[in-house]
XYZ file of C-alpha atoms in Angstrom:
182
model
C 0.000 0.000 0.000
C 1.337 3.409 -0.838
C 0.406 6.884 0.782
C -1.568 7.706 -2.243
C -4.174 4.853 -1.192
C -7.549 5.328 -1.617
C -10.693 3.213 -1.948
C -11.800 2.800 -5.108
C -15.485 2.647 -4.527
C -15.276 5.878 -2.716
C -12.571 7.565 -3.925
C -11.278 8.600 -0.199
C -8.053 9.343 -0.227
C -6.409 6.695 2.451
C -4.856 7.663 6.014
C -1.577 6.603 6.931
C -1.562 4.855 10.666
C -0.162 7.820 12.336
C -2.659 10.202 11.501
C -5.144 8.911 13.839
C -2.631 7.120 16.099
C -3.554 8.603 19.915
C -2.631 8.029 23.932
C -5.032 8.839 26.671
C -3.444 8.804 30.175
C -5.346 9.305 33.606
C -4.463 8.860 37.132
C -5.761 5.803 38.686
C -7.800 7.206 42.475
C -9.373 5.546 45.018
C -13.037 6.131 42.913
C -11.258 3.675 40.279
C -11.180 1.054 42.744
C -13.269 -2.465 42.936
C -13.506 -4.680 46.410
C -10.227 -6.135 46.080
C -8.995 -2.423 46.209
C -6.957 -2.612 42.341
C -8.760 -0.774 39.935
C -11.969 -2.067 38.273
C -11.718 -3.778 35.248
C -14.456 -1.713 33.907
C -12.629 1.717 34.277
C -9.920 0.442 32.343
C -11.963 -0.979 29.380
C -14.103 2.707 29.590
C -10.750 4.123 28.916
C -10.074 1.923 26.325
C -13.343 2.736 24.451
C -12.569 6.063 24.658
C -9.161 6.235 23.466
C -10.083 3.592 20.773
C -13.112 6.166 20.020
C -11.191 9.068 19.479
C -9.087 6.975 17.125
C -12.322 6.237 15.212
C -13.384 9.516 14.795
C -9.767 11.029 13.895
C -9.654 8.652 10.966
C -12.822 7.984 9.802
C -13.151 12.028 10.101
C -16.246 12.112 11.882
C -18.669 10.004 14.637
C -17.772 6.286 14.790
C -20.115 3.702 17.558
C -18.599 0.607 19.092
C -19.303 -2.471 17.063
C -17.909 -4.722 19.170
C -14.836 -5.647 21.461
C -13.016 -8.519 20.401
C -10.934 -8.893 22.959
C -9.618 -7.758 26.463
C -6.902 -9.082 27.970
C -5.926 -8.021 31.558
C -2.364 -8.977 31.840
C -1.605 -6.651 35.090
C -3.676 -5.209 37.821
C -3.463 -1.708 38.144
C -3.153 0.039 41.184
C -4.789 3.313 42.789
C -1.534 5.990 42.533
C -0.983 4.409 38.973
C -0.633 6.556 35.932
C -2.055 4.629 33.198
C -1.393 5.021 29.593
C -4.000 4.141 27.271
C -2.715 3.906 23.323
C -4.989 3.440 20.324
C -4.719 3.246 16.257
C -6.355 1.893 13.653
C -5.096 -1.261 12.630
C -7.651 -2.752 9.870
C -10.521 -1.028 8.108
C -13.036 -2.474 6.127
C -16.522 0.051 3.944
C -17.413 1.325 6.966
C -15.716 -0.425 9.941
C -12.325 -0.045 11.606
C -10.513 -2.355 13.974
C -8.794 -0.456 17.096
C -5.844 -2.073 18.588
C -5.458 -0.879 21.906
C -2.341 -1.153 24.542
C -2.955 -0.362 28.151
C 0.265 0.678 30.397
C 1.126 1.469 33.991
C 3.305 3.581 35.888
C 3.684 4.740 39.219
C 2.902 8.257 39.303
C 6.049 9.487 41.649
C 8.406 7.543 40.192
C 10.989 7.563 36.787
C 10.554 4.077 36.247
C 9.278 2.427 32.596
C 5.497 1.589 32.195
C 4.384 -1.949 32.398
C 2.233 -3.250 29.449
C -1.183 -3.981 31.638
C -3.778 -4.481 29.209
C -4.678 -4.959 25.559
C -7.797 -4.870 23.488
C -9.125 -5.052 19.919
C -12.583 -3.122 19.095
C -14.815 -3.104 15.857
C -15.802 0.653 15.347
C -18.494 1.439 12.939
C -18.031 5.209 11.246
C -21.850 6.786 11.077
C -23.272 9.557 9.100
C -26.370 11.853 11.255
C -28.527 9.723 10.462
C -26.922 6.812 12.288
C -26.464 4.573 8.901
C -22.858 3.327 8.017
C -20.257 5.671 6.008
C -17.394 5.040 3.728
C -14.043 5.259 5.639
C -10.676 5.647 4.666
C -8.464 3.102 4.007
C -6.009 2.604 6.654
C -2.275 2.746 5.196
C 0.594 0.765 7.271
C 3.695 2.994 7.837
C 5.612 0.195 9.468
C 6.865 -3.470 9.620
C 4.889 -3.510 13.199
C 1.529 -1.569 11.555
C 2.130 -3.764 8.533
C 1.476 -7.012 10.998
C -0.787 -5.343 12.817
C -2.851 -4.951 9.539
C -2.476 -8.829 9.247
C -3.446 -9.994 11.974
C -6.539 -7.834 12.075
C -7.666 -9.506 8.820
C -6.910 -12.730 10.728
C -9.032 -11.799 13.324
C -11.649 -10.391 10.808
C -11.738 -13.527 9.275
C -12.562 -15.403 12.463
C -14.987 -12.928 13.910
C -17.313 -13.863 10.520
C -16.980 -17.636 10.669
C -18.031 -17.105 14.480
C -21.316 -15.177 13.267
C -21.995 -17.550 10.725
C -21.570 -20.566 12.805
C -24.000 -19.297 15.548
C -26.460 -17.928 12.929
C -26.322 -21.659 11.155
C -26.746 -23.363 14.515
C -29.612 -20.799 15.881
C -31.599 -21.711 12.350
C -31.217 -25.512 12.628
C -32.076 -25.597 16.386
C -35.427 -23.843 15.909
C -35.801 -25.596 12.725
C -36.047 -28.968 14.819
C -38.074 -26.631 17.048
C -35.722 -25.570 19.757
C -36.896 -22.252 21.452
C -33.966 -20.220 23.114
């Protein structure tokens, strides 16, 4: 893929990865926290939606909705005191849709030491006109070696995430064809 990509049905110019490419970072408090006094998993994946949102947006160049997350991995726990990084870009897009890989990090606040990779995530974004109905995106372009696998393995993924559907939708139909109710 060059810089000069574009989609052919829509004749959008494509994005390179870094245009769009974001971190969000936020203090982890004692409001974060669940009973086992780390932070809740569920402020870290609302950070993650956001970050991977404002990705969306950037590239597809206007509102984008969650599709779907794909995955979340909690590698980590994350403390109150932590500084937590949260880093997003696009690594796939399809018409409309946009996988956002996401990499969650954590730091102690008060001290010079490196982050720790605590978290990752991949999210399906859907870019939507006012109306709420799907719009053309722009292509995503790969800058690097590490984008370019990135870009991979999101079709991998892709891939997957469709024969998943399909084999629930196939196995839904023949269960209430032999007159299953669920």
């Amino acid at each position: 893929m060059t810089d000069q990509a574009q989609r052919p049905e829509s004749g959008i110019p494509g994005k390179p990865t870094s245009a769009s490419r974001t971190t969000l970072s936020h203090i982890m408090t004692h409001s974060d926290t669940n009973l086992l006094g780390t932070v809740h998993g569920g402020v870290i994946m609302k950070l993650v939606d956001d970050a991977a949102g404002a990705v969306a947006g950037r590239h597809s160049g206007g509102p984008a909705v969650t599709a779907s997350m794909d995955e979340m991995v909690f590698l980590e726990p994350v403390r109150v005191g932590d500084l937590v990084h949260v880093k997003a870009q696009v690594n796939w897009t399809g018409r409309s849709s946009m996988e956002v890989g996401v990499r969650v990090l954590a730091e102690r606040w008060n001290e010079s030491t490196p982050a720790t990779q605590v978290g990752s995530a991949y999210l399906v974004f859907a870019a939507v006109d006012a109306d709420g109905k799907p719009r053309p995106v722009p292509q995503v372009v790969p800058e690097t070696e590490r984008d370019k696998r990135r870009y991979q393995e999101a079709q991998i993924r892709r891939t997957h995430r469709l024969a998943r559907r399909r084999a629930i939708k196939e196995l839904r139909e023949r269960r209430a064809a032999e007159g299953y109710e669920d």
